[in-house]
Coordinates of N, CA, C and O and ligand atoms in Angstrom, one line a residue:
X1 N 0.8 -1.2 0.0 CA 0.0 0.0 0.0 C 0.9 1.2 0.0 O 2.0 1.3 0.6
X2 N 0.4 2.3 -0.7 CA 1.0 3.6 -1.1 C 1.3 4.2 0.4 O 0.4 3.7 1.2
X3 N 2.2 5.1 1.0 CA 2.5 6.0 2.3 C 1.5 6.9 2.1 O 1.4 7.5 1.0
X4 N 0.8 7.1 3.2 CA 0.3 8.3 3.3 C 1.0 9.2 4.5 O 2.0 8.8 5.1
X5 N 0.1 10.6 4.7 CA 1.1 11.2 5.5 C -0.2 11.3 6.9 O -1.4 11.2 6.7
X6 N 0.4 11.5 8.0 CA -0.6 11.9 9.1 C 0.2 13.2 10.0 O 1.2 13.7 9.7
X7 N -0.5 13.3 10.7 CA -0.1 14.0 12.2 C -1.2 14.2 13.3 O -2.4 14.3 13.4
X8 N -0.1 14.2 14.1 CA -1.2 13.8 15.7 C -0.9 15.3 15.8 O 0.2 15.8 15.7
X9 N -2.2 16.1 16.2 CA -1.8 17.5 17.1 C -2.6 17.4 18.4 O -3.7 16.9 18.7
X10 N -1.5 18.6 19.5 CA -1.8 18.4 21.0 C -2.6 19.8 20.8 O -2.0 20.9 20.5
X11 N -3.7 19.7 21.1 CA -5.3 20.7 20.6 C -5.7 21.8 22.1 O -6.8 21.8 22.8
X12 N -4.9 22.3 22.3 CA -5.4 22.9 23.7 C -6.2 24.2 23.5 O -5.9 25.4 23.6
X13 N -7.4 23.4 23.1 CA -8.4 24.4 22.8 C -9.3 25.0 23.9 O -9.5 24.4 25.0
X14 N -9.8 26.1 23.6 CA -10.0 27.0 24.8 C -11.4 26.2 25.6 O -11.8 25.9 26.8
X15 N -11.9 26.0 24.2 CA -13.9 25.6 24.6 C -13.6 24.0 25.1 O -13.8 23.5 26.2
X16 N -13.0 23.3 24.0 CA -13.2 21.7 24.3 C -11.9 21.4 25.2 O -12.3 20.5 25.9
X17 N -11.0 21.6 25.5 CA -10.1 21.7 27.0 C -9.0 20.9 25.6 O -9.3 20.6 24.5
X18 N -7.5 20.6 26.4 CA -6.9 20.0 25.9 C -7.5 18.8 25.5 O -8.4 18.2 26.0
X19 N -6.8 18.4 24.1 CA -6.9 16.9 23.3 C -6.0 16.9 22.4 O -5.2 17.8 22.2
X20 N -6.2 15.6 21.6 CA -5.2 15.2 21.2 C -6.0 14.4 19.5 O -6.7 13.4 19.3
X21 N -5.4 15.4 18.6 CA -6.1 15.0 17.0 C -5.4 14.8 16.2 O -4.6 15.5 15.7
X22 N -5.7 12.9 15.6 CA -5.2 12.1 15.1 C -5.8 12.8 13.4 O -6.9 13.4 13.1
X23 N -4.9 12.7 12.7 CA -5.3 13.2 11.6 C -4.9 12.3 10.6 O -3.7 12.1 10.7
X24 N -5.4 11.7 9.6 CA -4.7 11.0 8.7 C -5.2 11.0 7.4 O -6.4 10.6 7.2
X25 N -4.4 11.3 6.2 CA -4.7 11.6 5.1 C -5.4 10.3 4.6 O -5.1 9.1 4.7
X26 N -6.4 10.9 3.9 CA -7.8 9.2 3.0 C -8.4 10.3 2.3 O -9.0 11.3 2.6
X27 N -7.7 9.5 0.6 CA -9.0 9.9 0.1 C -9.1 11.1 -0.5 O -10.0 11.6 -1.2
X28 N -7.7 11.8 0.0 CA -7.8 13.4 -0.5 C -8.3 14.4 0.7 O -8.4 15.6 0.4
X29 N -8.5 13.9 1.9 CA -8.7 14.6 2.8 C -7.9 14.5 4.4 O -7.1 13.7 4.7
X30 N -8.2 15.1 5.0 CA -7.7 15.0 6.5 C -9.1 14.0 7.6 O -10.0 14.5 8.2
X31 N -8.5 12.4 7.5 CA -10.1 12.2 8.6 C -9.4 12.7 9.8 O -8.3 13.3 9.7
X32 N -10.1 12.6 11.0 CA -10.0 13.5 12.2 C -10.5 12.5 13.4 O -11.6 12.0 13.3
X33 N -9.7 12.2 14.2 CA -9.9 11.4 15.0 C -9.8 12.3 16.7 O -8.6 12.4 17.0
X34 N -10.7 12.8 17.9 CA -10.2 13.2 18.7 C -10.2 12.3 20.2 O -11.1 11.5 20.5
X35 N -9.1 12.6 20.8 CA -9.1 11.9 22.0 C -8.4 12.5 23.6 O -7.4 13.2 23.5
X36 N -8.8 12.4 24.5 CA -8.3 13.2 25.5 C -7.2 13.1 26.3 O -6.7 13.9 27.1
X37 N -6.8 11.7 25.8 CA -5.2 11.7 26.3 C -4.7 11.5 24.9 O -5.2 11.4 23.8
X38 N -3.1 11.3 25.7 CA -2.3 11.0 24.1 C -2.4 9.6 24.0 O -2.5 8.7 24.8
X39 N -2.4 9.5 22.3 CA -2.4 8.4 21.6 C -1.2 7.3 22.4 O -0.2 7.8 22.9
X40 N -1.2 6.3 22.3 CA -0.5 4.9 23.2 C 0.4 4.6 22.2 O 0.2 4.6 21.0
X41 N 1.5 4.5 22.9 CA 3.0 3.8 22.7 C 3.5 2.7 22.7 O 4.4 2.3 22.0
X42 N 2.6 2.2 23.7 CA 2.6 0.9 24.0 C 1.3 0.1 24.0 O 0.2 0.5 24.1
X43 N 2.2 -1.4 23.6 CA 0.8 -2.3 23.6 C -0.4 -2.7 24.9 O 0.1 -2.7 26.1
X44 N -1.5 -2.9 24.7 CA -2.3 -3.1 25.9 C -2.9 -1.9 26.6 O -3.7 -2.0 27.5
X45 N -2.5 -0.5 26.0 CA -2.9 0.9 26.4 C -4.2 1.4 24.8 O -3.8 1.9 23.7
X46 N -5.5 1.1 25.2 CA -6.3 1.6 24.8 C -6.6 3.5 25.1 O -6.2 4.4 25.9
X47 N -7.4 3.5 24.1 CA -7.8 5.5 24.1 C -9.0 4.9 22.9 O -9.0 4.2 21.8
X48 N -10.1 5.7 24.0 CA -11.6 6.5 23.4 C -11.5 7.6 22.6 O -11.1 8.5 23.2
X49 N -12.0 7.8 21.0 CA -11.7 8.8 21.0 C -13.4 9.1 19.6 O -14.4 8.4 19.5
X50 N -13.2 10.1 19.1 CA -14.9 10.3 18.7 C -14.2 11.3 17.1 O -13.4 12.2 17.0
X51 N -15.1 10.5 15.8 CA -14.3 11.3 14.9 C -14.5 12.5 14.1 O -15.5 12.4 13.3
X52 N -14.1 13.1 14.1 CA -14.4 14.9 13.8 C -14.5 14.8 12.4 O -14.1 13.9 11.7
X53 N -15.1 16.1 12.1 CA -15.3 16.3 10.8 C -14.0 16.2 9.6 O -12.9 16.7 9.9
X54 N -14.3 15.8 8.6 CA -12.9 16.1 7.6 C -12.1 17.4 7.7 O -12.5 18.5 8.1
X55 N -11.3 17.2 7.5 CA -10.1 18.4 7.4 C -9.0 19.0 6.7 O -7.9 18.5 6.9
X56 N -9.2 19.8 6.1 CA -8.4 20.2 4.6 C -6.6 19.7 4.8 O -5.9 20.0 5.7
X57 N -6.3 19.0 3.9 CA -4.9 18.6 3.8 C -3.9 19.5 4.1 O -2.7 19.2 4.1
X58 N -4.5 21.3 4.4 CA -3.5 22.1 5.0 C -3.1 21.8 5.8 O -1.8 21.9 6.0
X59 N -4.3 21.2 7.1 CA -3.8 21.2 8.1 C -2.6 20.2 8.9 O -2.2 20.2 10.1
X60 N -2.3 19.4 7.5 CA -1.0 18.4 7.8 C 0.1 19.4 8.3 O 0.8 18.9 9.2
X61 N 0.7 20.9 7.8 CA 1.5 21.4 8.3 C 1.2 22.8 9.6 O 2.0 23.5 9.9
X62 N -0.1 22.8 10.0 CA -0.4 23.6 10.9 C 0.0 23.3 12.0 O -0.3 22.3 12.7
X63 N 1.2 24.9 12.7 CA 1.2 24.2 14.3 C 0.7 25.8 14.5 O 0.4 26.5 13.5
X64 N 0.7 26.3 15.6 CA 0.5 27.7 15.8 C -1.2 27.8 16.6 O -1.9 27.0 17.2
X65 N -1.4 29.1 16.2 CA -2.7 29.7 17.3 C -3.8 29.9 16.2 O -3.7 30.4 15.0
X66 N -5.0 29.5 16.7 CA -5.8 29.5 16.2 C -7.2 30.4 16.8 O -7.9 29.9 17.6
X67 N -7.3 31.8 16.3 CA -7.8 33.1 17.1 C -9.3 32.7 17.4 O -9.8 33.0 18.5
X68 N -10.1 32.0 16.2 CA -11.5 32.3 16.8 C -12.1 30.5 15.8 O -11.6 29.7 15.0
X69 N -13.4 30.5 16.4 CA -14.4 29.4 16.1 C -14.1 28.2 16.8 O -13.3 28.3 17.6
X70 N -14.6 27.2 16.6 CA -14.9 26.2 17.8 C -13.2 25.5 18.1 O -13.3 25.0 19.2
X71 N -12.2 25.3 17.7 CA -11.1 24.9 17.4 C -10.2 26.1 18.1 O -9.0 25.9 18.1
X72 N -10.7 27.3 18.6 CA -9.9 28.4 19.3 C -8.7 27.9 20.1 O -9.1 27.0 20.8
X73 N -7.4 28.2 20.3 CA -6.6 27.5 20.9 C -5.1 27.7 20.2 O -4.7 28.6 19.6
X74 N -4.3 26.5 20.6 CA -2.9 26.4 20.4 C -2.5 24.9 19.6 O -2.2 24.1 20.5
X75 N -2.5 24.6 19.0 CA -2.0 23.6 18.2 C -0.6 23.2 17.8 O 0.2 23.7 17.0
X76 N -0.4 22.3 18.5 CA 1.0 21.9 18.5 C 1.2 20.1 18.2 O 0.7 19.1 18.7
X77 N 2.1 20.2 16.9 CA 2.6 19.0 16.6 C 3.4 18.1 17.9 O 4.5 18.3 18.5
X78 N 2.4 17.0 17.9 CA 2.8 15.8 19.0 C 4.2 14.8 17.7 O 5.4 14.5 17.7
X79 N 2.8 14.6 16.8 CA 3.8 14.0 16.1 C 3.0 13.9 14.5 O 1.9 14.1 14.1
X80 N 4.3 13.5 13.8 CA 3.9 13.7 12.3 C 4.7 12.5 11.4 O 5.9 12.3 11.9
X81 N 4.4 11.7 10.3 CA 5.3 11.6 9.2 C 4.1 11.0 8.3 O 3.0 11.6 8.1
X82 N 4.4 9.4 7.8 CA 3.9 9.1 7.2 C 3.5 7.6 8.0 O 4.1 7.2 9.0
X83 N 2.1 6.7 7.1 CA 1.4 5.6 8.0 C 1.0 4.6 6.2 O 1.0 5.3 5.2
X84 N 0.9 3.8 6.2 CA -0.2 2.6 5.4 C -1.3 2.5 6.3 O -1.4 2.9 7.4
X85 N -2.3 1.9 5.3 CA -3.4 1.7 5.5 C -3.1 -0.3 5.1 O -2.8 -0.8 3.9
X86 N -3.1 -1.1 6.2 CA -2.6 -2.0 6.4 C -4.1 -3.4 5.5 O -3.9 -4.3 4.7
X87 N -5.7 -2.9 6.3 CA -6.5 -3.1 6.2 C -7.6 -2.3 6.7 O -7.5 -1.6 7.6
X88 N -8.8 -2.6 5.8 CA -10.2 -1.3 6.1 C -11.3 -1.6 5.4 O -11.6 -1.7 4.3
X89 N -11.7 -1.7 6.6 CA -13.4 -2.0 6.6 C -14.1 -0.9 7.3 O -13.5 -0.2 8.1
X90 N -15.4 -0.8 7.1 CA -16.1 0.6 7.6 C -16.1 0.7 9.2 O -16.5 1.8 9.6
X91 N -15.6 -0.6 10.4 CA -15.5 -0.6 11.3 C -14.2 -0.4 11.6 O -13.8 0.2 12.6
X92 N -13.5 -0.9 11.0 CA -11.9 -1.3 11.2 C -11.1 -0.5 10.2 O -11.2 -0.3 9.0
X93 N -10.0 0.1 11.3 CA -9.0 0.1 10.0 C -7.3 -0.1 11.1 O -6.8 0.4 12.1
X94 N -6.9 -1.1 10.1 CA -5.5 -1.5 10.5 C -4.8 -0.8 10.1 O -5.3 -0.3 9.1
X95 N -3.5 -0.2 10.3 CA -2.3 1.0 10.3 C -1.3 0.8 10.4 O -1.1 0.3 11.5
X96 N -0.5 1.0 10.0 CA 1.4 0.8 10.2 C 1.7 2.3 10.2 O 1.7 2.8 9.1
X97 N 2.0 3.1 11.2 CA 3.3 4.0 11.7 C 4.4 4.2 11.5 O 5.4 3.7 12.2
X98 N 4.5 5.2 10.6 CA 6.5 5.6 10.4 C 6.3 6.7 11.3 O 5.9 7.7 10.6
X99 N 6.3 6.9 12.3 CA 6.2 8.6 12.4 C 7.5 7.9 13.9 O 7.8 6.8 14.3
X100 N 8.1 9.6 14.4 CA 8.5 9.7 15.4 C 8.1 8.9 16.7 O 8.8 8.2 17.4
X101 N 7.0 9.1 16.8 CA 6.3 8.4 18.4 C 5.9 7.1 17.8 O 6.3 6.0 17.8
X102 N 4.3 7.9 17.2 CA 3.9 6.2 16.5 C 4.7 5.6 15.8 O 5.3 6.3 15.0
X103 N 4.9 4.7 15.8 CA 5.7 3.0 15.4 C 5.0 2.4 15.2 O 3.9 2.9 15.5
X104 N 5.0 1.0 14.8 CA 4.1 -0.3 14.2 C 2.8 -0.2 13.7 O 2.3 0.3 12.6
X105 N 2.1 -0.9 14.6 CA 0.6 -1.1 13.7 C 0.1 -1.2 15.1 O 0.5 -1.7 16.1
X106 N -1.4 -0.2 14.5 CA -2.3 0.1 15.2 C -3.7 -0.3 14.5 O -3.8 -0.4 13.3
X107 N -4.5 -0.5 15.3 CA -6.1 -0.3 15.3 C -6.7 0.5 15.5 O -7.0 0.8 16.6
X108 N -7.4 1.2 14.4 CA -9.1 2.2 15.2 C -10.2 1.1 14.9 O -9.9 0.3 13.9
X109 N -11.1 0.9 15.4 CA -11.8 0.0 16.0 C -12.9 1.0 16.2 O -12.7 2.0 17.0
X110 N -14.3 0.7 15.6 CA -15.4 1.4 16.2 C -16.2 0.8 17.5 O -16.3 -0.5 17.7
X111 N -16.7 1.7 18.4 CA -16.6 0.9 19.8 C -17.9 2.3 20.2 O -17.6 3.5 20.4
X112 N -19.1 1.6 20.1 CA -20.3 3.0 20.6 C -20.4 3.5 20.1 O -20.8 3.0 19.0
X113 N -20.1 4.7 20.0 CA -20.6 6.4 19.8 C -18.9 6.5 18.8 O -18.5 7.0 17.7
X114 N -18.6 6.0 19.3 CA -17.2 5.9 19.1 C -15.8 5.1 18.2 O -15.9 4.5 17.1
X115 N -14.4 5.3 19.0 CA -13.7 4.5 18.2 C -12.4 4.1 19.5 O -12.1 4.6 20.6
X116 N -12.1 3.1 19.0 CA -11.0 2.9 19.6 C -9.7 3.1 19.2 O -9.5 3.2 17.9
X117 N -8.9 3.2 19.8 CA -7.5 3.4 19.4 C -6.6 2.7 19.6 O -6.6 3.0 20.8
X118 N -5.6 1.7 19.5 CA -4.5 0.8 20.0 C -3.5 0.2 19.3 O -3.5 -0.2 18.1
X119 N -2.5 0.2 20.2 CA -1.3 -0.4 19.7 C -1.5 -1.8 19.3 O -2.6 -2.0 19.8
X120 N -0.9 -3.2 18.3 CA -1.0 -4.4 18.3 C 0.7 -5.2 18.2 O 1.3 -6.3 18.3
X121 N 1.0 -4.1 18.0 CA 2.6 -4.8 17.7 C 3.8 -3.3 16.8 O 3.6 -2.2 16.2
X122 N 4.9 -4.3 17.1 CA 5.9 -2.8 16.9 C 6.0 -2.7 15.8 O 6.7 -1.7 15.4
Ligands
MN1 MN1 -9.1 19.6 17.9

């Protein structure tokens, strides 16, 4: 599978409190994944997280302040490079990590309202 590119940003936005937005290029867009702690390092450490609207492929290089509308805040790259799309189904999608922090292969996993997030191996 082709590299795509992602970035996780640390979202310390005024209204929704600090979080942490998984962002990963599909498709020609930015999907958006938010969660309240940081994304897991390690295996056996799950994160809840809920997925936000699409997001223009600018925002792959956005770090800086962001003055007004619901996103008001400071945006700071946690981490960034490139990921595969391993396997994907409309519930599932399997992931391999090149980035700084993230490494291996991960899971989002729909789970409720929701999604899951998790390490499976390095
Ligand atoms: Mn955010």
């Amino acid at each position: 599978m082709p590299r795509l590119k992602f970035v996780v940003h640390e979202h310390d936005a005024r209204r929704a409190g600090l979080h942490y937005d998984l962002r990963l290029e599909m498709g020609g867009v930015l999907k958006d994944w938010a969660f309240r702690k940081q994304p897991p390092l390690e295996i056996g450490v799950k994160r809840y997280g809920v997925q936000q609207e699409d997001h223009d492929l600018m925002w792959l290089d956005f770090e800086g302040e962001i003055k007004e509308g619901y996103g008001a805040g400071t945006m700071r790259v946690w981490d960034r490079g490139e990921y595969e799309i391993l396997e994907s189904t409309g519930d599932k999608l399997v992931l391999r990590f090149y980035g700084s922090r993230l490494k291996g292969t991960y899971v989002l996993l729909r789970f409720k309202e929701g999604w899951l997030f998790f390490k499976t191996r390095a």
